[in-house]
Coordinates of C-alpha atoms and ligand atoms in Angstrom, one line a residue:
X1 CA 0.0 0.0 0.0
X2 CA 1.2 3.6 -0.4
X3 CA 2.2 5.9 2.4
X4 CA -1.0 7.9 2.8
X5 CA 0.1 11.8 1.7
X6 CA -0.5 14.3 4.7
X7 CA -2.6 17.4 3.8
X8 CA -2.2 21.0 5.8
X9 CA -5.4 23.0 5.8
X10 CA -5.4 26.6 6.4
X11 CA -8.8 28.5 6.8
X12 CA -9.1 32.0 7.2
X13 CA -12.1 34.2 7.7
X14 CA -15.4 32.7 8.6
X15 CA -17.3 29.9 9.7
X16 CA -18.0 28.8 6.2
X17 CA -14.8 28.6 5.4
X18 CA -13.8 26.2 8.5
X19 CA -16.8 24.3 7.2
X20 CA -15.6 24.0 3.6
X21 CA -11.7 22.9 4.7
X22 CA -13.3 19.9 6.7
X23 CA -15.6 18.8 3.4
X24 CA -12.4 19.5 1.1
X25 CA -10.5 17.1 4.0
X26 CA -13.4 14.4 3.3
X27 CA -13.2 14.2 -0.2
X28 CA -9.5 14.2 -0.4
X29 CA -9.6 11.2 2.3
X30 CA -10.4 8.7 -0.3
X31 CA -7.4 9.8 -2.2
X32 CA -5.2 8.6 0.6
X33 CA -5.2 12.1 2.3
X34 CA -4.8 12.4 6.0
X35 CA -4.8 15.8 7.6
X36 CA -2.0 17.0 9.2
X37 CA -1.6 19.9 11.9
X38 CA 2.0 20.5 11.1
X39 CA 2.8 22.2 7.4
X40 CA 6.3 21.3 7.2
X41 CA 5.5 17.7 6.4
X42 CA 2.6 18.2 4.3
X43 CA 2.2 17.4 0.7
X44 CA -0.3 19.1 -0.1
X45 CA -0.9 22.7 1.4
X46 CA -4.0 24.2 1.3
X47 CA -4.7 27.7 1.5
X48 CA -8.7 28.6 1.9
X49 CA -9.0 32.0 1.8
X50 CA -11.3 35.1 2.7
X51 CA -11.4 38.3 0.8
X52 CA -13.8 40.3 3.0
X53 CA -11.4 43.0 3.8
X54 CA -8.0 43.5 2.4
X55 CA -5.9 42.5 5.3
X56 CA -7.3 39.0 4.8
X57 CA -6.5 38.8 1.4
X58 CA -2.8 40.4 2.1
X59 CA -2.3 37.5 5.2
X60 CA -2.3 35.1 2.3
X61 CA 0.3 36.6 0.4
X62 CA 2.8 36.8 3.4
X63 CA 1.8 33.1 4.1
X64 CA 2.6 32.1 0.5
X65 CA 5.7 33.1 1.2
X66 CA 6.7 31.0 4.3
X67 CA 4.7 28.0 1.9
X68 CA 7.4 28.8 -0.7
X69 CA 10.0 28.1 1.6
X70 CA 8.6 25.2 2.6
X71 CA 8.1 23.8 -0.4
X72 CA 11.4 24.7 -1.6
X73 CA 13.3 23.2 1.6
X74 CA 10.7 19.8 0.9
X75 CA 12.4 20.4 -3.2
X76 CA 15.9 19.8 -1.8
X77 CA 15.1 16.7 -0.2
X78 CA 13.5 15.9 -3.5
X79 CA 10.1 16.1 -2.5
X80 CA 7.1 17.1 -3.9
X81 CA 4.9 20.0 -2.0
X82 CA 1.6 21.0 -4.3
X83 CA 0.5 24.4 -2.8
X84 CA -3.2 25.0 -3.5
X85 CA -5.3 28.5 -3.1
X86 CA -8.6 28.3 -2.4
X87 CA -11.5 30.3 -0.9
X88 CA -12.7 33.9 -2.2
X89 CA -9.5 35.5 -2.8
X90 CA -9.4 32.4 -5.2
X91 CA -12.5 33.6 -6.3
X92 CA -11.9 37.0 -6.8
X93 CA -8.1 36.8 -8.2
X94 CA -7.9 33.8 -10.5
X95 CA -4.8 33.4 -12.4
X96 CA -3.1 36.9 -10.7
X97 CA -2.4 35.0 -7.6
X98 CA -0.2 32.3 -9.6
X99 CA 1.4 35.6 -11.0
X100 CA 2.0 37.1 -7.6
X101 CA 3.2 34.2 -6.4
X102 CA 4.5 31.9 -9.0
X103 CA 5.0 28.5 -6.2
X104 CA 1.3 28.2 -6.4
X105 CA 0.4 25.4 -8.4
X106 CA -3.8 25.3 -7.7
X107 CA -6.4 28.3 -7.7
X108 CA -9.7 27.2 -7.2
X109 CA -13.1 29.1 -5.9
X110 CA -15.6 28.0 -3.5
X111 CA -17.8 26.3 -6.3
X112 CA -15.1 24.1 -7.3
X113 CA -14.6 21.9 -4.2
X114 CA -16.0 19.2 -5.3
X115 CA -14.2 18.7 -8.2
X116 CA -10.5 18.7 -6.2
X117 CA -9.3 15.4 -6.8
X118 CA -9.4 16.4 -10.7
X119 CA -8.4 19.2 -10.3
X120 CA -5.1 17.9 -8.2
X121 CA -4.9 16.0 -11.0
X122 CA -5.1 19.0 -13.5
X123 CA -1.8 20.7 -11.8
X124 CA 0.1 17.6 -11.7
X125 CA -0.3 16.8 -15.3
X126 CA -0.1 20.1 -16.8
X127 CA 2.1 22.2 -13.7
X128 CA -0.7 24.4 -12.9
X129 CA -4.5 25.0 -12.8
X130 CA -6.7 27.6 -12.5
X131 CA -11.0 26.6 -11.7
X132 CA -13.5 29.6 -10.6
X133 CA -16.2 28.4 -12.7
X134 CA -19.7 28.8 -11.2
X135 CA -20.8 25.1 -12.1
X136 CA -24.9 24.5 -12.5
X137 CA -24.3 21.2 -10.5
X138 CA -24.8 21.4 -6.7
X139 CA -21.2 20.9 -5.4
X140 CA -23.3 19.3 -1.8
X141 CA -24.2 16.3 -3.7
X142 CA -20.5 15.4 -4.8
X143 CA -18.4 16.1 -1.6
X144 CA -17.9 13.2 0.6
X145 CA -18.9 12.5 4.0
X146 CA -16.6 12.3 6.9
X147 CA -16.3 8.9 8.7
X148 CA -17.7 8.7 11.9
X149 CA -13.7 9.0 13.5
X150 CA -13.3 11.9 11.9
X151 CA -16.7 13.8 13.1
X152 CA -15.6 12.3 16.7
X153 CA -12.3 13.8 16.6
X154 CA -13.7 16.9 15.1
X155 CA -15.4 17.2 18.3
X156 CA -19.2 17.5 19.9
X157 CA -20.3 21.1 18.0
X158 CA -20.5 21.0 14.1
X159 CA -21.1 23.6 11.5
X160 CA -23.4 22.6 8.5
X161 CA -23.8 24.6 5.8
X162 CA -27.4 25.5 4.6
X163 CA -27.2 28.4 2.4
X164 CA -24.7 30.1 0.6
X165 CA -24.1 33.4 -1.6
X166 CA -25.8 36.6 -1.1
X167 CA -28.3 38.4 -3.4
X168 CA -28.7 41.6 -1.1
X169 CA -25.4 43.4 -2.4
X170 CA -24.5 45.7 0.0
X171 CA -22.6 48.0 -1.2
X172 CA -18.6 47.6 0.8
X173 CA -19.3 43.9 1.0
X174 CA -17.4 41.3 -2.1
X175 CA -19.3 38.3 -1.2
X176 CA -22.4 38.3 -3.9
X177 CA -19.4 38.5 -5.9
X178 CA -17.2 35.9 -4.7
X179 CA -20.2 33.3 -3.3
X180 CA -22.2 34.3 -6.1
X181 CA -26.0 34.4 -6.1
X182 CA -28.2 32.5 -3.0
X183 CA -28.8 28.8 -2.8
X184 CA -30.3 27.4 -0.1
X185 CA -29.6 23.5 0.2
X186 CA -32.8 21.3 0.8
X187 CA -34.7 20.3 4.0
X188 CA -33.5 16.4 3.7
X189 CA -30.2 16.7 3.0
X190 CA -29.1 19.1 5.7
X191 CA -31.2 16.7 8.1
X192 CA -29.8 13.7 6.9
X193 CA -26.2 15.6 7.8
X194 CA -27.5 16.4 11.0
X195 CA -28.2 12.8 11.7
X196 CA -25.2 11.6 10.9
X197 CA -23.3 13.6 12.7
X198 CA -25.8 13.5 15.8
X199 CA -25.0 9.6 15.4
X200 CA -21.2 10.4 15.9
X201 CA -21.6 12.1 19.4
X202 CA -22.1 16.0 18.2
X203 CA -24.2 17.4 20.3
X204 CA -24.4 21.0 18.9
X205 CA -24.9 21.8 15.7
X206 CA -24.6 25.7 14.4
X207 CA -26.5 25.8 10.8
X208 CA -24.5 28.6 8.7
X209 CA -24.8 30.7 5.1
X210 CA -23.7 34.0 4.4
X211 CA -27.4 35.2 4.6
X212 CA -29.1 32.2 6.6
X213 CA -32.0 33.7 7.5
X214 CA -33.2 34.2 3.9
X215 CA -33.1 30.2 3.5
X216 CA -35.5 29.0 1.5
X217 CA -34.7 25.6 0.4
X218 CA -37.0 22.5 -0.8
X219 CA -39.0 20.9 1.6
X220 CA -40.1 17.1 2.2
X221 CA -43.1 18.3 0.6
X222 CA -41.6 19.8 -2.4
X223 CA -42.0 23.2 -1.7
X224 CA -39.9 25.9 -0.2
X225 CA -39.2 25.9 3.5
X226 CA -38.5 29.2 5.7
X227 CA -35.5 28.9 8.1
X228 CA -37.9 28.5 11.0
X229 CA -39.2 25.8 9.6
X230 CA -36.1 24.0 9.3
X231 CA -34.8 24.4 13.1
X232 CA -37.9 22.9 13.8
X233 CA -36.9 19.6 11.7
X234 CA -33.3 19.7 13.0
X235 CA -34.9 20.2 16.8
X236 CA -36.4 16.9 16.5
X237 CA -33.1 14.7 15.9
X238 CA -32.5 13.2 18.7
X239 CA -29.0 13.7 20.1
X240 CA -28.5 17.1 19.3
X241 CA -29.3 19.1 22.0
X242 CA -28.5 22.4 21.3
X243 CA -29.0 24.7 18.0
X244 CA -27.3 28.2 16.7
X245 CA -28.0 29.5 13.1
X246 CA -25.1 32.2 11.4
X247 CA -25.4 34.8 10.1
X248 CA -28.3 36.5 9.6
X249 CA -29.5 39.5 7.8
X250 CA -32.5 42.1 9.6
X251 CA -34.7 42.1 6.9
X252 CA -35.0 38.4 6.9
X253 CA -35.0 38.2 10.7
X254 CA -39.1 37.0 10.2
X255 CA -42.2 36.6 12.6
X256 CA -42.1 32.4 12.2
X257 CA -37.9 33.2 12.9
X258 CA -38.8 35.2 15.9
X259 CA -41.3 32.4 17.3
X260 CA -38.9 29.8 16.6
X261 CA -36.3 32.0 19.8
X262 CA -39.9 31.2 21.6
X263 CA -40.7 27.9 20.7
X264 CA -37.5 26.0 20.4
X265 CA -36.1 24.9 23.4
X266 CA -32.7 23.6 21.8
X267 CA -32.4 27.1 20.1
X268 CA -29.7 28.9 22.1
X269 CA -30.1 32.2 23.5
X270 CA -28.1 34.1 21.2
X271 CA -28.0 35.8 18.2
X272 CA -25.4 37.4 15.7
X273 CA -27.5 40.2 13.8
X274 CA -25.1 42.5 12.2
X275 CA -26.3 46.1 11.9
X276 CA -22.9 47.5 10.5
X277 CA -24.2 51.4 11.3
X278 CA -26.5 53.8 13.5
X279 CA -27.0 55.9 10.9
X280 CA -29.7 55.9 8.4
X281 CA -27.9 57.9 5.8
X282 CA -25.0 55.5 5.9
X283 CA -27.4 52.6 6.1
X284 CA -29.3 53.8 2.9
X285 CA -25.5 54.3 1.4
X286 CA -24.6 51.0 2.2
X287 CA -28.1 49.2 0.5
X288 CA -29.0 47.9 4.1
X289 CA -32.3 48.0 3.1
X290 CA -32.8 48.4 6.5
X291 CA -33.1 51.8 9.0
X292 CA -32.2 51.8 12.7
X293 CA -35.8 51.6 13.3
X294 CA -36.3 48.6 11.1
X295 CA -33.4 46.8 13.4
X296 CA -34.8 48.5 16.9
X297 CA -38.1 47.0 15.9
X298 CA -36.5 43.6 15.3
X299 CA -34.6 43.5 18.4
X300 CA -37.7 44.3 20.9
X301 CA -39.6 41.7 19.4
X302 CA -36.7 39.0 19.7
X303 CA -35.8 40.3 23.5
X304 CA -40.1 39.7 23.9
X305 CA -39.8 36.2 22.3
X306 CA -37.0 35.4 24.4
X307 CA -36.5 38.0 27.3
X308 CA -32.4 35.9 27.8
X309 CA -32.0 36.5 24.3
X310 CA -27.9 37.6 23.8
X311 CA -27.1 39.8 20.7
X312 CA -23.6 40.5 19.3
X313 CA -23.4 42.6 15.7
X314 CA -21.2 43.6 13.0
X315 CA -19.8 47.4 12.1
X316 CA -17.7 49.0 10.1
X317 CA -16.7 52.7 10.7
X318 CA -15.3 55.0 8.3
X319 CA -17.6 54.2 5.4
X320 CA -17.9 56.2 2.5
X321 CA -19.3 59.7 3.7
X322 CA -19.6 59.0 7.8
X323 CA -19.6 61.8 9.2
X324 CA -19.0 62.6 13.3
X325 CA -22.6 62.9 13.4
X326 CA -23.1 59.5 11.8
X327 CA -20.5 57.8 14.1
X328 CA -22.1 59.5 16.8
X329 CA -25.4 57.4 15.6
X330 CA -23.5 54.2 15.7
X331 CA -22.4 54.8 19.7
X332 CA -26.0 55.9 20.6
X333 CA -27.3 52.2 19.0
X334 CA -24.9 50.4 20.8
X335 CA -25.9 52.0 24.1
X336 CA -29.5 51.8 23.4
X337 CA -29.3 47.9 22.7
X338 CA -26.3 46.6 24.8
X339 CA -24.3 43.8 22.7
X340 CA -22.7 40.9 24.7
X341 CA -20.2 41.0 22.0
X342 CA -19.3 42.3 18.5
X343 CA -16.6 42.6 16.0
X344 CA -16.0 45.8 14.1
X345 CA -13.9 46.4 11.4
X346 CA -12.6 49.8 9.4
X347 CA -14.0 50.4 6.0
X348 CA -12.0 48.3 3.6
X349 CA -12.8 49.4 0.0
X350 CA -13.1 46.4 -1.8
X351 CA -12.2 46.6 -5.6
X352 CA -15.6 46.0 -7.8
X353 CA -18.1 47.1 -5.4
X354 CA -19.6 50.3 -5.3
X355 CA -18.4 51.2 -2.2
X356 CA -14.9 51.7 -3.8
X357 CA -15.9 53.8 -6.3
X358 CA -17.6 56.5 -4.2
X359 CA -15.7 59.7 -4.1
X360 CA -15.5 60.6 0.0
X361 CA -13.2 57.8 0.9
X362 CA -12.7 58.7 5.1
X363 CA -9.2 59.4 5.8
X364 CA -7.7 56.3 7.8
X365 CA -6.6 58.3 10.6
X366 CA -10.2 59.3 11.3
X367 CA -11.6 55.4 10.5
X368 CA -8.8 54.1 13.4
X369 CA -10.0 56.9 15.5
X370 CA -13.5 55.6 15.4
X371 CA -12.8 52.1 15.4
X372 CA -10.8 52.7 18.8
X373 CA -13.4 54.4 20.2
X374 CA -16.9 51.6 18.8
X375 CA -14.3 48.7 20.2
X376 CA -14.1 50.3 23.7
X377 CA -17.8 50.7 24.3
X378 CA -18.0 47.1 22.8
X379 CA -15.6 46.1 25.2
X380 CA -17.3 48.1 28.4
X381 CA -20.5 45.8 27.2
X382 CA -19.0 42.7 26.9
X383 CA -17.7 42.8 30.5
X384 CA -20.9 43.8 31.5
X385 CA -22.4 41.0 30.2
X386 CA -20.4 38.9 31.3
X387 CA -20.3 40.0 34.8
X388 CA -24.0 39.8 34.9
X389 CA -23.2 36.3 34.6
X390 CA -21.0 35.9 37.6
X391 CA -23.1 33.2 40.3
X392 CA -25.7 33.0 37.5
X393 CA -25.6 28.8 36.7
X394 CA -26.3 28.0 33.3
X395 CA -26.2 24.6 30.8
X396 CA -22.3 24.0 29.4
X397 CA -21.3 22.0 27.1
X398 CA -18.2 20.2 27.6
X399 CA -15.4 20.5 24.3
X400 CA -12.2 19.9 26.0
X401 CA -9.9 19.5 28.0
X402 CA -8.8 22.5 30.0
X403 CA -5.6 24.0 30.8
X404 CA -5.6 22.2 33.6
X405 CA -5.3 19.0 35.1
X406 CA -9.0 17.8 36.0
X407 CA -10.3 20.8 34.7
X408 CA -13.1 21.0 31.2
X409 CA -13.9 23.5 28.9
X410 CA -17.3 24.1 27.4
X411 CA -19.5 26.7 26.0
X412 CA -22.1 28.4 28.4
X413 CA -25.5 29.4 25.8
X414 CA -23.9 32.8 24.8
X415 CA -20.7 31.2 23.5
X416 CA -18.5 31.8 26.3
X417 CA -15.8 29.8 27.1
X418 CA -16.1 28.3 30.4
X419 CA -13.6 26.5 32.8
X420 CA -14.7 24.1 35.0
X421 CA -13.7 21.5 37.5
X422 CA -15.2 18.4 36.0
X423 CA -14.7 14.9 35.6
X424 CA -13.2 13.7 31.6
X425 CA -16.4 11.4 31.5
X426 CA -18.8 15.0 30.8
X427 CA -16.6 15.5 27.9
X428 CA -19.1 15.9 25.0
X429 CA -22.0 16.2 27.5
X430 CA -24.0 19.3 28.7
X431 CA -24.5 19.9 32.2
X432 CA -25.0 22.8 35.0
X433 CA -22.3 25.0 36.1
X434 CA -22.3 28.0 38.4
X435 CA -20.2 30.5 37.5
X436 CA -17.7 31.8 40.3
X437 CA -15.2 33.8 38.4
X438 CA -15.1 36.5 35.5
X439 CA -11.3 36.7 34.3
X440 CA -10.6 38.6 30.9
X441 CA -13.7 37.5 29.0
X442 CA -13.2 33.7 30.1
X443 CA -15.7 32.3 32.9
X444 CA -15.0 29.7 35.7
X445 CA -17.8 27.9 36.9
X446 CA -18.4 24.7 39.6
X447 CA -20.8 21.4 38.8
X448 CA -24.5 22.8 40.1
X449 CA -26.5 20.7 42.3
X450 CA -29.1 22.1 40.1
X451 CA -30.8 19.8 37.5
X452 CA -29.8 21.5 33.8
X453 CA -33.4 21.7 32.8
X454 CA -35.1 24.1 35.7
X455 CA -32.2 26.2 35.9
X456 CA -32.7 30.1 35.5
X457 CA -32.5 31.4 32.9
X458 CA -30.2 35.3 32.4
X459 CA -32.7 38.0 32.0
X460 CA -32.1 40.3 29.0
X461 CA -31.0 44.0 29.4
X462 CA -30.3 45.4 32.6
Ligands
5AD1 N1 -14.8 46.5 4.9 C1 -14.9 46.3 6.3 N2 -15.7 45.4 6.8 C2 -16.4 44.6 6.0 N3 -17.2 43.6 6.2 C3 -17.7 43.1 5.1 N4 -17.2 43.8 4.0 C4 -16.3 44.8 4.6 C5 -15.5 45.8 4.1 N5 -15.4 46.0 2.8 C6 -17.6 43.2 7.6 C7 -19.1 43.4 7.8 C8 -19.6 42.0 7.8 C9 -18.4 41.2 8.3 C10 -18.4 39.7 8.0 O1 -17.3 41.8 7.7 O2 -19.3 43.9 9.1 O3 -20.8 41.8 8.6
SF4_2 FE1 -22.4 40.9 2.3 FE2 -24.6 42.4 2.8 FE3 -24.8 39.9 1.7 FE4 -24.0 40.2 4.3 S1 -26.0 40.7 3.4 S2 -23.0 38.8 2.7 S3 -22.8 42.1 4.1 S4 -23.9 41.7 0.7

């Protein structure tokens, strides 16, 4: 038998990404691919890439380079290292990235995944291939499964991917461009995923798409089912016990959605809804298609569906035209909702939207400036949050070993990390902690006597 070949992954960016690396791992497993954590001994390096801003897409030029070396120090010893690009910046750059950096020997988008093995095959007969096609086919019903070992070691909380692409085209962001146009996967498939990995010991399973909310895909009846309607089918596998959808636009955020924060019992308390501004001006400049009503609106009727409900968002300051006034906006929202979390990024103009081509670019100094300022309200929030949570006991479920000896770590509802004294058999299991201790954003908690079903539950606001 031949040696199996080792295979690096890299993922940058989001969820989806992470998602896509583990289904390119699965097909390439058949090939005699096993996954490696260390790229010096790799093979075959993968790259998977995100183009959202452009520091992401410059992080994977200054990683080609340490590739390049490795591939040339693997050359020496006469071995053969095939170094593969794939992802958005894929996508988006084609051919130019084997120009920028010639040791490439693969560029392939996020359609193409599927199709790997001949593609591998592409580079190796003819030095180098380039695939960003858009394929009718639906790359889901090609890529392989993993094997039950490999969901175990993957661990008890799984990402599934239920929609991708965008059709809403807001104006700073590249991915209707690099994900293309929506397409929502249907009802049986994703549950038949579920199940399998249910089957395998995951216990969590977080549903994701670039726009998830607006999923519409085919139901068991034929027709097309909302996003509600799906949690509700995933809800009834048994094994999974706890369910998280990302991420989601406001428009889309329905009344049948809103129920579902009601209704579902294994839906967690906590939402990503990314606003990205306060200000209705740079809201409409941005094709939101949404005002700071519109998501004010949204928000009370979530917090009254589910008064523990736990919101973290998306902004980006310095957008075309923000004025003080504007920013000023953004700070006021924040305040007036209270986020457990968010991320927020500087305007990136990203080439081919319309964002880039509008003419008051905001100076960079000014975008830092305000990014300093949005992060340290954000950050004021989060430890408010998080301190509300101090003697609170909540459900956790166990991931990992913690740092350590005898000690777990698991995720309370809201995603926070929690350390807890804890015996190895509640690996993979959920079970009620109290939390004693807030240190830098990470919780400890102690085993409650408490049974994890009547436990309290952490009221919203405040
Ligand atoms: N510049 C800065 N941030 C961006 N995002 C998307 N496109 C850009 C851009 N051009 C942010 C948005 C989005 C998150 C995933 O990345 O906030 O919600
Ligand atoms: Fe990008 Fe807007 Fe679509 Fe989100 S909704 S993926 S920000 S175009």
């Amino acid at each position: 038998m031949n040696e199996p070949r080792k295979l690096f992954v890299k993922s940058f960016g989001c969820q989806m990404n992470v998602y896509d690396s583990r289904r390119m791992a699965d097909t390439l497993a058949p090939q005699g691919y096993v996954e490696t954590s260390a790229p010096d001994d790799a093979d075959l390096v993968i790259l998977n890439t995100c183009h959202i801003r452009e520091k992401a897409a410059e992080k994977v030029y200054s990683e080609l380079g340490r590739v390049r070396r490795l591939k040339e120090a693997a050359a020496a010893e006469g071995r053969r290292v095939v170094i593969a690009v794939a992802g958005c910046v894929a996508q988006a750059e084609g051919k130019e990235i084997i120009r920028r950096a010639p040791a490439v020997d693969l560029v392939f988008g996020p359609q193409s995944y599927h199709r790997l093995p001949q593609l591998l095959a592409r580079a190796e007969r003819d030095g180098k291939a380039v695939d960003t096609e858009f394929p009718l086919d639906d790359k889901f019903d090609h890529l392989a499964a993993p094997s039950g070992a490999t969901i175990r070691m993957r661990g008890v909380s799984a990402f599934v991917t239920v929609q991708e692409g965008c059709d809403k085209f807001c104006t700073f962001c590249v991915v209707p461009y690099t994900r293309g146009s929506e397409v929502s996967r249907p009802v049986q498939k994703i549950v038949a995923e579920v199940e399998r990995l249910a089957d395998a010991g995951v216990r969590e399973v977080t549903l994701i798409g670039q726009n998830v909310n607006a999923y519409h895909g085919e139901g068991l009846n034929g027709r097309p089912q909302s996003l509600a309607q799906l949690l509700e089918e995933v809800s009834a596998i048994d094994g999974i016990d706890r369910l998280r959808y990302t991420t989601s636009h406001p428009r889309d955020m329905s009344d049948d959605l809103i129920a579902a924060h009601r209704d579902l019992r294994k839906l967690m308390p906590q939402l990503h809804l990314p606003v990205q501004s306060g200000s209705d001006r740079i809201l409409a400049a941005m094709n939101r298609r949404h005002t700071r009503a519109d998501y004010l609106d949204v928000v009370e009727k979530l917090r009254a569906a589910r008064t523990d409900l736990a919101l973290t968002s998306d902004f980006i300051v310095g957008f075309p035209g923000e004025s003080e006034e504007d920013f000023a906006a953004t700070l006021d929202l924040v305040s007036e909702i209270g986020f457990s979390g968010a991320f927020s990024f500087k305007y990136s103009a990203r080439p081919g939207t319309p964002g880039a081509e509008m003419s008051d670019q905001v100076d960079e100094d000014v975008k830092s400036e305000r990014l300093a300022r949005l992060q340290a309200e954000i950050d004021l929030q989060q430890q408010s949050f998080n301190n509300r949570c101090l003697g609170r006991s909540f459900e956790v479920l166990f991931e990992k070993p913690g740092r350590h000896a005898g000690q777990l770590v698991g995720r309370s509802p809201y995603l926070q990390p929690v350390q807890v004294t804890a015996p190895a058999s509640l690996l993979g299991e959920v079970a009620a902690v109290t939390i004693t201790e807030i240190a830098s954003n990470s919780l400890f908690g102690t085993l409650a006597q408490t049974p994890a079903r009547e436990l309290a539950v952490l009221g919203a606001g405040a």
